[in-house]
């Protein structure tokens, strides 16, 4: 089947002719693994994390994946049945997955845009529990984005026509998101540029690290002292942000590099997942800290914006003469 032309759809379209619908069993296993991974990532995140738009969106994505898994399992078990006057067959497994893939494929840019605006406006605010109004605003924003993307997908003429063709010929295509490709490329490019700029600082700081045990907790001590305060010297701040980010997400960075180098074509329903979104989330938080560094207040509650990365190290002054004697050797990170 020829490639689908879809203006402003930001998707690449691939299909396999005569793909058997028995592949629903494989799809069921894939979705089961993805749902398990989503639930695991939601479970291991820090409990004191500050509520944000990205957090609510990750929960909604996990719920939608679970709903798709239940539908696939239900249709696979009964194979051919009618519900509320609508006949469901194995073809609908493919149809539902196609629609979900199309939705996931165009969600990267709007989700990242809303999330970075959320962090930019709230990252420097005095930390406090989210109010009911703020939680409701996040929920409404998530629901609005999902509904808007669904209507956008169903209203694109090329997509609707292609789905009708698939219904007639019983083919099951895969959708590859161009947005995901360019987003991964942009993140890796920014990390690479930051490494080039701060390479000497990163090497010096990493060489100064010492690992000790403090009250039965593993502690990293950076005895290296920088020449300027992190809120004044942005190069020092960039170095610390880079160390914190790569200290948690280095395996994921290498995974993205391998995927891009191999040109792997991952279907959108697999590619958008909770771990990938949390990786993007940490990158967006680091970006917000970079632009709002002069407005950051050094309070304990400020460091709960990220579910996995502790950014406190980035804003603790290395040469603070007013700190206690225990803090004078350098900066401490509790892992």
PDB file of N, CA, C and O in Angstrom, residues 135-204:
ATOM      1  N   UNK A 135      -5.775  21.551  40.726  1.00  0.00           N
ATOM      2  CA  UNK A 135      -5.927  20.158  40.294  1.00  0.00           C
ATOM      3  C   UNK A 135      -6.995  20.042  39.222  1.00  0.00           C
ATOM      4  O   UNK A 135      -6.815  19.322  38.234  1.00  0.00           O
ATOM      5  N   UNK A 136      -8.087  20.751  39.409  1.00  0.00           N
ATOM      6  CA  UNK A 136      -9.159  20.720  38.413  1.00  0.00           C
ATOM      7  C   UNK A 136      -8.684  21.291  37.091  1.00  0.00           C
ATOM      8  O   UNK A 136      -9.048  20.784  36.019  1.00  0.00           O
ATOM      9  N   UNK A 137      -7.864  22.332  37.149  1.00  0.00           N
ATOM     10  CA  UNK A 137      -7.322  22.927  35.925  1.00  0.00           C
ATOM     11  C   UNK A 137      -6.443  21.936  35.169  1.00  0.00           C
ATOM     12  O   UNK A 137      -6.537  21.818  33.940  1.00  0.00           O
ATOM     13  N   UNK A 138      -5.605  21.204  35.893  1.00  0.00           N
ATOM     14  CA  UNK A 138      -4.775  20.188  35.249  1.00  0.00           C
ATOM     15  C   UNK A 138      -5.629  19.097  34.603  1.00  0.00           C
ATOM     16  O   UNK A 138      -5.358  18.657  33.480  1.00  0.00           O
ATOM     17  N   UNK A 139      -6.651  18.643  35.327  1.00  0.00           N
ATOM     18  CA  UNK A 139      -7.523  17.589  34.799  1.00  0.00           C
ATOM     19  C   UNK A 139      -8.244  18.070  33.547  1.00  0.00           C
ATOM     20  O   UNK A 139      -8.318  17.355  32.538  1.00  0.00           O
ATOM     21  N   UNK A 140      -8.760  19.287  33.585  1.00  0.00           N
ATOM     22  CA  UNK A 140      -9.456  19.831  32.411  1.00  0.00           C
ATOM     23  C   UNK A 140      -8.506  19.997  31.234  1.00  0.00           C
ATOM     24  O   UNK A 140      -8.886  19.745  30.084  1.00  0.00           O
ATOM     25  N   UNK A 141      -7.272  20.421  31.498  1.00  0.00           N
ATOM     26  CA  UNK A 141      -6.287  20.568  30.421  1.00  0.00           C
ATOM     27  C   UNK A 141      -5.978  19.221  29.780  1.00  0.00           C
ATOM     28  O   UNK A 141      -5.892  19.111  28.549  1.00  0.00           O
ATOM     29  N   UNK A 142      -5.841  18.183  30.593  1.00  0.00           N
ATOM     30  CA  UNK A 142      -5.561  16.843  30.065  1.00  0.00           C
ATOM     31  C   UNK A 142      -6.724  16.337  29.227  1.00  0.00           C
ATOM     32  O   UNK A 142      -6.545  15.836  28.109  1.00  0.00           O
ATOM     33  N   UNK A 143      -7.941  16.483  29.763  1.00  0.00           N
ATOM     34  CA  UNK A 143      -9.130  16.028  29.033  1.00  0.00           C
ATOM     35  C   UNK A 143      -9.288  16.803  27.725  1.00  0.00           C
ATOM     36  O   UNK A 143      -9.610  16.225  26.677  1.00  0.00           O
ATOM     37  N   UNK A 144      -9.064  18.109  27.770  1.00  0.00           N
ATOM     38  CA  UNK A 144      -9.204  18.939  26.569  1.00  0.00           C
ATOM     39  C   UNK A 144      -8.209  18.504  25.487  1.00  0.00           C
ATOM     40  O   UNK A 144      -8.563  18.427  24.301  1.00  0.00           O
ATOM     41  N   UNK A 145      -6.972  18.216  25.874  1.00  0.00           N
ATOM     42  CA  UNK A 145      -5.968  17.801  24.895  1.00  0.00           C
ATOM     43  C   UNK A 145      -6.341  16.463  24.266  1.00  0.00           C
ATOM     44  O   UNK A 145      -6.270  16.293  23.037  1.00  0.00           O
ATOM     45  N   UNK A 146      -6.780  15.510  25.074  1.00  0.00           N
ATOM     46  CA  UNK A 146      -7.169  14.208  24.522  1.00  0.00           C
ATOM     47  C   UNK A 146      -8.342  14.340  23.554  1.00  0.00           C
ATOM     48  O   UNK A 146      -8.325  13.770  22.454  1.00  0.00           O
ATOM     49  N   UNK A 147      -9.364  15.088  23.944  1.00  0.00           N
ATOM     50  CA  UNK A 147     -10.540  15.251  23.081  1.00  0.00           C
ATOM     51  C   UNK A 147     -10.179  16.005  21.810  1.00  0.00           C
ATOM     52  O   UNK A 147     -10.619  15.636  20.706  1.00  0.00           O
ATOM     53  N   UNK A 148      -9.361  17.045  21.934  1.00  0.00           N
ATOM     54  CA  UNK A 148      -8.969  17.822  20.761  1.00  0.00           C
ATOM     55  C   UNK A 148      -8.193  16.966  19.766  1.00  0.00           C
ATOM     56  O   UNK A 148      -8.440  17.022  18.553  1.00  0.00           O
ATOM     57  N   UNK A 149      -7.276  16.158  20.268  1.00  0.00           N
ATOM     58  CA  UNK A 149      -6.489  15.301  19.381  1.00  0.00           C
ATOM     59  C   UNK A 149      -7.360  14.247  18.732  1.00  0.00           C
ATOM     60  O   UNK A 149      -7.205  13.937  17.537  1.00  0.00           O
ATOM     61  N   UNK A 150      -8.314  13.689  19.475  1.00  0.00           N
ATOM     62  CA  UNK A 150      -9.218  12.691  18.896  1.00  0.00           C
ATOM     63  C   UNK A 150     -10.046  13.287  17.759  1.00  0.00           C
ATOM     64  O   UNK A 150     -10.158  12.684  16.674  1.00  0.00           O
ATOM     65  N   UNK A 151     -10.610  14.464  17.968  1.00  0.00           N
ATOM     66  CA  UNK A 151     -11.389  15.113  16.912  1.00  0.00           C
ATOM     67  C   UNK A 151     -10.501  15.494  15.730  1.00  0.00           C
ATOM     68  O   UNK A 151     -10.931  15.397  14.574  1.00  0.00           O
ATOM     69  N   UNK A 152      -9.271  15.913  16.012  1.00  0.00           N
ATOM     70  CA  UNK A 152      -8.349  16.259  14.935  1.00  0.00           C
ATOM     71  C   UNK A 152      -8.057  15.042  14.069  1.00  0.00           C
ATOM     72  O   UNK A 152      -8.068  15.130  12.833  1.00  0.00           O
ATOM     73  N   UNK A 153      -7.823  13.910  14.720  1.00  0.00           N
ATOM     74  CA  UNK A 153      -7.510  12.691  13.975  1.00  0.00           C
ATOM     75  C   UNK A 153      -8.705  12.237  13.139  1.00  0.00           C
ATOM     76  O   UNK A 153      -8.568  11.888  11.956  1.00  0.00           O
ATOM     77  N   UNK A 154      -9.881  12.254  13.723  1.00  0.00           N
ATOM     78  CA  UNK A 154     -11.061  11.758  13.006  1.00  0.00           C
ATOM     79  C   UNK A 154     -11.514  12.703  11.902  1.00  0.00           C
ATOM     80  O   UNK A 154     -12.220  12.279  10.974  1.00  0.00           O
ATOM     81  N   UNK A 155     -11.105  13.972  11.989  1.00  0.00           N
ATOM     82  CA  UNK A 155     -11.546  14.943  10.986  1.00  0.00           C
ATOM     83  C   UNK A 155     -10.559  15.089   9.828  1.00  0.00           C
ATOM     84  O   UNK A 155     -10.892  15.733   8.829  1.00  0.00           O
ATOM     85  N   UNK A 156      -9.364  14.515   9.947  1.00  0.00           N
ATOM     86  CA  UNK A 156      -8.415  14.589   8.836  1.00  0.00           C
ATOM     87  C   UNK A 156      -8.921  13.706   7.707  1.00  0.00           C
ATOM     88  O   UNK A 156      -9.074  12.495   7.888  1.00  0.00           O
ATOM     89  N   UNK A 157      -9.214  14.262   6.541  1.00  0.00           N
ATOM     90  CA  UNK A 157      -9.818  13.465   5.453  1.00  0.00           C
ATOM     91  C   UNK A 157      -8.976  12.271   5.047  1.00  0.00           C
ATOM     92  O   UNK A 157      -9.504  11.180   4.808  1.00  0.00           O
ATOM     93  N   UNK A 158      -7.654  12.451   4.961  1.00  0.00           N
ATOM     94  CA  UNK A 158      -6.797  11.353   4.510  1.00  0.00           C
ATOM     95  C   UNK A 158      -6.840  10.189   5.489  1.00  0.00           C
ATOM     96  O   UNK A 158      -6.832   9.020   5.094  1.00  0.00           O
ATOM     97  N   UNK A 159      -6.892  10.505   6.795  1.00  0.00           N
ATOM     98  CA  UNK A 159      -6.935   9.446   7.798  1.00  0.00           C
ATOM     99  C   UNK A 159      -8.253   8.692   7.729  1.00  0.00           C
ATOM    100  O   UNK A 159      -8.295   7.456   7.749  1.00  0.00           O
ATOM    101  N   UNK A 160      -9.366   9.417   7.629  1.00  0.00           N
ATOM    102  CA  UNK A 160     -10.673   8.778   7.551  1.00  0.00           C
ATOM    103  C   UNK A 160     -10.785   7.887   6.319  1.00  0.00           C
ATOM    104  O   UNK A 160     -11.282   6.755   6.390  1.00  0.00           O
ATOM    105  N   UNK A 161     -10.289   8.382   5.175  1.00  0.00           N
ATOM    106  CA  UNK A 161     -10.348   7.588   3.954  1.00  0.00           C
ATOM    107  C   UNK A 161      -9.490   6.337   4.074  1.00  0.00           C
ATOM    108  O   UNK A 161      -9.886   5.250   3.626  1.00  0.00           O
ATOM    109  N   UNK A 162      -8.331   6.466   4.696  1.00  0.00           N
ATOM    110  CA  UNK A 162      -7.442   5.313   4.829  1.00  0.00           C
ATOM    111  C   UNK A 162      -8.030   4.257   5.752  1.00  0.00           C
ATOM    112  O   UNK A 162      -7.913   3.055   5.512  1.00  0.00           O
ATOM    113  N   UNK A 163      -8.685   4.700   6.828  1.00  0.00           N
ATOM    114  CA  UNK A 163      -9.325   3.751   7.736  1.00  0.00           C
ATOM    115  C   UNK A 163     -10.456   2.999   7.045  1.00  0.00           C
ATOM    116  O   UNK A 163     -10.686   1.819   7.310  1.00  0.00           O
ATOM    117  N   UNK A 164     -11.162   3.660   6.136  1.00  0.00           N
ATOM    118  CA  UNK A 164     -12.204   2.978   5.372  1.00  0.00           C
ATOM    119  C   UNK A 164     -11.591   1.919   4.450  1.00  0.00           C
ATOM    120  O   UNK A 164     -12.139   0.818   4.282  1.00  0.00           O
ATOM    121  N   UNK A 165     -10.455   2.234   3.848  1.00  0.00           N
ATOM    122  CA  UNK A 165      -9.779   1.261   2.984  1.00  0.00           C
ATOM    123  C   UNK A 165      -9.323   0.049   3.791  1.00  0.00           C
ATOM    124  O   UNK A 165      -9.480  -1.103   3.376  1.00  0.00           O
ATOM    125  N   UNK A 166      -8.801   0.298   4.985  1.00  0.00           N
ATOM    126  CA  UNK A 166      -8.351  -0.799   5.823  1.00  0.00           C
ATOM    127  C   UNK A 166      -9.524  -1.668   6.259  1.00  0.00           C
ATOM    128  O   UNK A 166      -9.396  -2.895   6.388  1.00  0.00           O
ATOM    129  N   UNK A 167     -10.665  -1.057   6.479  1.00  0.00           N
ATOM    130  CA  UNK A 167     -11.859  -1.808   6.858  1.00  0.00           C
ATOM    131  C   UNK A 167     -12.273  -2.736   5.729  1.00  0.00           C
ATOM    132  O   UNK A 167     -12.746  -3.852   5.958  1.00  0.00           O
ATOM    133  N   UNK A 168     -12.063  -2.312   4.486  1.00  0.00           N
ATOM    134  CA  UNK A 168     -12.469  -3.120   3.335  1.00  0.00           C
ATOM    135  C   UNK A 168     -11.476  -4.252   3.072  1.00  0.00           C
ATOM    136  O   UNK A 168     -11.872  -5.389   2.766  1.00  0.00           O
ATOM    137  N   UNK A 169     -10.170  -3.967   3.213  1.00  0.00           N
ATOM    138  CA  UNK A 169      -9.162  -4.958   2.865  1.00  0.00           C
ATOM    139  C   UNK A 169      -8.593  -5.698   4.076  1.00  0.00           C
ATOM    140  O   UNK A 169      -7.760  -6.579   3.932  1.00  0.00           O
ATOM    141  N   UNK A 170      -9.029  -5.312   5.296  1.00  0.00           N
ATOM    142  CA  UNK A 170      -8.585  -5.993   6.507  1.00  0.00           C
ATOM    143  C   UNK A 170      -7.055  -5.957   6.657  1.00  0.00           C
ATOM    144  O   UNK A 170      -6.402  -6.965   6.894  1.00  0.00           O
ATOM    145  N   UNK A 171      -6.475  -4.795   6.480  1.00  0.00           N
ATOM    146  CA  UNK A 171      -5.048  -4.604   6.723  1.00  0.00           C
ATOM    147  C   UNK A 171      -4.851  -3.860   8.032  1.00  0.00           C
ATOM    148  O   UNK A 171      -5.741  -3.154   8.497  1.00  0.00           O
ATOM    149  N   UNK A 172      -3.684  -4.045   8.612  1.00  0.00           N
ATOM    150  CA  UNK A 172      -3.419  -3.423   9.914  1.00  0.00           C
ATOM    151  C   UNK A 172      -2.085  -2.691   9.852  1.00  0.00           C
ATOM    152  O   UNK A 172      -1.023  -3.302   9.995  1.00  0.00           O
ATOM    153  N   UNK A 173      -2.085  -1.383   9.625  1.00  0.00           N
ATOM    154  CA  UNK A 173      -0.836  -0.633   9.458  1.00  0.00           C
ATOM    155  C   UNK A 173      -0.228  -0.227  10.794  1.00  0.00           C
ATOM    156  O   UNK A 173      -0.855  -0.295  11.841  1.00  0.00           O
ATOM    157  N   UNK A 174       1.010   0.224  10.722  1.00  0.00           N
ATOM    158  CA  UNK A 174       1.696   0.776  11.872  1.00  0.00           C
ATOM    159  C   UNK A 174       1.927   2.263  11.624  1.00  0.00           C
ATOM    160  O   UNK A 174       2.238   2.666  10.516  1.00  0.00           O
ATOM    161  N   UNK A 175       1.815   3.054  12.669  1.00  0.00           N
ATOM    162  CA  UNK A 175       2.010   4.499  12.570  1.00  0.00           C
ATOM    163  C   UNK A 175       3.254   4.892  13.360  1.00  0.00           C
ATOM    164  O   UNK A 175       3.396   4.537  14.526  1.00  0.00           O
ATOM    165  N   UNK A 176       4.132   5.608  12.715  1.00  0.00           N
ATOM    166  CA  UNK A 176       5.386   6.048  13.317  1.00  0.00           C
ATOM    167  C   UNK A 176       5.343   7.564  13.476  1.00  0.00           C
ATOM    168  O   UNK A 176       5.097   8.282  12.515  1.00  0.00           O
ATOM    169  N   UNK A 177       5.595   8.040  14.672  1.00  0.00           N
ATOM    170  CA  UNK A 177       5.477   9.468  14.944  1.00  0.00           C
ATOM    171  C   UNK A 177       6.736  10.217  14.535  1.00  0.00           C
ATOM    172  O   UNK A 177       7.842   9.903  14.992  1.00  0.00           O
ATOM    173  N   UNK A 178       6.569  11.197  13.676  1.00  0.00           N
ATOM    174  CA  UNK A 178       7.679  12.088  13.322  1.00  0.00           C
ATOM    175  C   UNK A 178       7.995  13.026  14.482  1.00  0.00           C
ATOM    176  O   UNK A 178       9.156  13.396  14.708  1.00  0.00           O
ATOM    177  N   UNK A 179       6.980  13.422  15.242  1.00  0.00           N
ATOM    178  CA  UNK A 179       7.196  14.304  16.382  1.00  0.00           C
ATOM    179  C   UNK A 179       8.155  13.672  17.390  1.00  0.00           C
ATOM    180  O   UNK A 179       9.038  14.336  17.930  1.00  0.00           O
ATOM    181  N   UNK A 180       7.990  12.385  17.653  1.00  0.00           N
ATOM    182  CA  UNK A 180       8.865  11.694  18.596  1.00  0.00           C
ATOM    183  C   UNK A 180      10.307  11.696  18.100  1.00  0.00           C
ATOM    184  O   UNK A 180      11.250  11.901  18.880  1.00  0.00           O
ATOM    185  N   UNK A 181      10.488  11.496  16.808  1.00  0.00           N
ATOM    186  CA  UNK A 181      11.840  11.474  16.229  1.00  0.00           C
ATOM    187  C   UNK A 181      12.533  12.820  16.422  1.00  0.00           C
ATOM    188  O   UNK A 181      13.674  12.894  16.913  1.00  0.00           O
ATOM    189  N   UNK A 182      11.862  13.907  16.054  1.00  0.00           N
ATOM    190  CA  UNK A 182      12.481  15.216  16.159  1.00  0.00           C
ATOM    191  C   UNK A 182      12.658  15.651  17.604  1.00  0.00           C
ATOM    192  O   UNK A 182      13.617  16.362  17.942  1.00  0.00           O
ATOM    193  N   UNK A 183      11.754  15.231  18.482  1.00  0.00           N
ATOM    194  CA  UNK A 183      11.895  15.569  19.896  1.00  0.00           C
ATOM    195  C   UNK A 183      13.110  14.861  20.494  1.00  0.00           C
ATOM    196  O   UNK A 183      13.889  15.474  21.227  1.00  0.00           O
ATOM    197  N   UNK A 184      13.285  13.593  20.181  1.00  0.00           N
ATOM    198  CA  UNK A 184      14.465  12.863  20.651  1.00  0.00           C
ATOM    199  C   UNK A 184      15.736  13.491  20.112  1.00  0.00           C
ATOM    200  O   UNK A 184      16.738  13.652  20.842  1.00  0.00           O
ATOM    201  N   UNK A 185      15.721  13.849  18.840  1.00  0.00           N
ATOM    202  CA  UNK A 185      16.895  14.464  18.218  1.00  0.00           C
ATOM    203  C   UNK A 185      17.225  15.792  18.880  1.00  0.00           C
ATOM    204  O   UNK A 185      18.400  16.101  19.144  1.00  0.00           O
ATOM    205  N   UNK A 186      16.202  16.591  19.182  1.00  0.00           N
ATOM    206  CA  UNK A 186      16.430  17.891  19.824  1.00  0.00           C
ATOM    207  C   UNK A 186      16.999  17.723  21.226  1.00  0.00           C
ATOM    208  O   UNK A 186      17.931  18.449  21.622  1.00  0.00           O
ATOM    209  N   UNK A 187      16.473  16.774  21.996  1.00  0.00           N
ATOM    210  CA  UNK A 187      16.975  16.552  23.358  1.00  0.00           C
ATOM    211  C   UNK A 187      18.425  16.102  23.336  1.00  0.00           C
ATOM    212  O   UNK A 187      19.272  16.607  24.095  1.00  0.00           O
ATOM    213  N   UNK A 188      18.738  15.156  22.462  1.00  0.00           N
ATOM    214  CA  UNK A 188      20.122  14.680  22.358  1.00  0.00           C
ATOM    215  C   UNK A 188      21.057  15.787  21.885  1.00  0.00           C
ATOM    216  O   UNK A 188      22.207  15.872  22.345  1.00  0.00           O
ATOM    217  N   UNK A 189      20.585  16.643  20.992  1.00  0.00           N
ATOM    218  CA  UNK A 189      21.406  17.752  20.510  1.00  0.00           C
ATOM    219  C   UNK A 189      21.714  18.726  21.643  1.00  0.00           C
ATOM    220  O   UNK A 189      22.861  19.160  21.811  1.00  0.00           O
ATOM    221  N   UNK A 190      20.700  19.068  22.439  1.00  0.00           N
ATOM    222  CA  UNK A 190      20.905  19.990  23.559  1.00  0.00           C
ATOM    223  C   UNK A 190      21.865  19.384  24.579  1.00  0.00           C
ATOM    224  O   UNK A 190      22.763  20.070  25.097  1.00  0.00           O
ATOM    225  N   UNK A 191      21.706  18.099  24.886  1.00  0.00           N
ATOM    226  CA  UNK A 191      22.607  17.438  25.830  1.00  0.00           C
ATOM    227  C   UNK A 191      24.035  17.434  25.284  1.00  0.00           C
ATOM    228  O   UNK A 191      25.001  17.687  26.024  1.00  0.00           O
ATOM    229  N   UNK A 192      24.179  17.163  23.991  1.00  0.00           N
ATOM    230  CA  UNK A 192      25.507  17.162  23.389  1.00  0.00           C
ATOM    231  C   UNK A 192      26.175  18.521  23.443  1.00  0.00           C
ATOM    232  O   UNK A 192      27.368  18.630  23.773  1.00  0.00           O
ATOM    233  N   UNK A 193      25.425  19.570  23.125  1.00  0.00           N
ATOM    234  CA  UNK A 193      25.974  20.932  23.177  1.00  0.00           C
ATOM    235  C   UNK A 193      26.367  21.290  24.604  1.00  0.00           C
ATOM    236  O   UNK A 193      27.437  21.885  24.846  1.00  0.00           O
ATOM    237  N   UNK A 194      25.508  20.926  25.577  1.00  0.00           N
ATOM    238  CA  UNK A 194      25.820  21.213  26.977  1.00  0.00           C
ATOM    239  C   UNK A 194      27.083  20.482  27.422  1.00  0.00           C
ATOM    240  O   UNK A 194      27.904  21.030  28.165  1.00  0.00           O
ATOM    241  N   UNK A 195      27.254  19.246  26.971  1.00  0.00           N
ATOM    242  CA  UNK A 195      28.462  18.493  27.320  1.00  0.00           C
ATOM    243  C   UNK A 195      29.711  19.151  26.736  1.00  0.00           C
ATOM    244  O   UNK A 195      30.757  19.218  27.399  1.00  0.00           O
ATOM    245  N   UNK A 196      29.625  19.627  25.513  1.00  0.00           N
ATOM    246  CA  UNK A 196      30.769  20.292  24.883  1.00  0.00           C
ATOM    247  C   UNK A 196      31.127  21.560  25.643  1.00  0.00           C
ATOM    248  O   UNK A 196      32.308  21.852  25.901  1.00  0.00           O
ATOM    249  N   UNK A 197      30.126  22.332  26.030  1.00  0.00           N
ATOM    250  CA  UNK A 197      30.365  23.602  26.730  1.00  0.00           C
ATOM    251  C   UNK A 197      30.957  23.364  28.113  1.00  0.00           C
ATOM    252  O   UNK A 197      31.854  24.087  28.556  1.00  0.00           O
ATOM    253  N   UNK A 198      30.447  22.340  28.820  1.00  0.00           N
ATOM    254  CA  UNK A 198      30.807  22.143  30.230  1.00  0.00           C
ATOM    255  C   UNK A 198      31.711  20.937  30.452  1.00  0.00           C
ATOM    256  O   UNK A 198      31.788  20.431  31.580  1.00  0.00           O
ATOM    257  N   UNK A 199      32.365  20.437  29.416  1.00  0.00           N
ATOM    258  CA  UNK A 199      33.096  19.185  29.532  1.00  0.00           C
ATOM    259  C   UNK A 199      34.170  19.238  30.626  1.00  0.00           C
ATOM    260  O   UNK A 199      34.263  18.335  31.458  1.00  0.00           O
ATOM    261  N   UNK A 200      34.963  20.286  30.654  1.00  0.00           N
ATOM    262  CA  UNK A 200      36.039  20.367  31.652  1.00  0.00           C
ATOM    263  C   UNK A 200      35.473  20.448  33.062  1.00  0.00           C
ATOM    264  O   UNK A 200      36.002  19.827  33.996  1.00  0.00           O
ATOM    265  N   UNK A 201      34.410  21.221  33.236  1.00  0.00           N
ATOM    266  CA  UNK A 201      33.779  21.328  34.547  1.00  0.00           C
ATOM    267  C   UNK A 201      33.190  19.990  34.985  1.00  0.00           C
ATOM    268  O   UNK A 201      33.289  19.605  36.153  1.00  0.00           O
ATOM    269  N   UNK A 202      32.548  19.278  34.058  1.00  0.00           N
ATOM    270  CA  UNK A 202      31.946  17.988  34.391  1.00  0.00           C
ATOM    271  C   UNK A 202      33.016  16.998  34.824  1.00  0.00           C
ATOM    272  O   UNK A 202      32.867  16.298  35.840  1.00  0.00           O
ATOM    273  N   UNK A 203      34.132  16.934  34.082  1.00  0.00           N
ATOM    274  CA  UNK A 203      35.220  16.005  34.414  1.00  0.00           C
ATOM    275  C   UNK A 203      35.800  16.330  35.784  1.00  0.00           C
ATOM    276  O   UNK A 203      36.013  15.445  36.625  1.00  0.00           O
ATOM    277  N   UNK A 204      36.059  17.608  36.037  1.00  0.00           N
ATOM    278  CA  UNK A 204      36.638  18.012  37.324  1.00  0.00           C
ATOM    279  C   UNK A 204      35.700  17.691  38.472  1.00  0.00           C
ATOM    280  O   UNK A 204      36.128  17.189  39.524  1.00  0.00           O
TER     281      UNK A 204
END
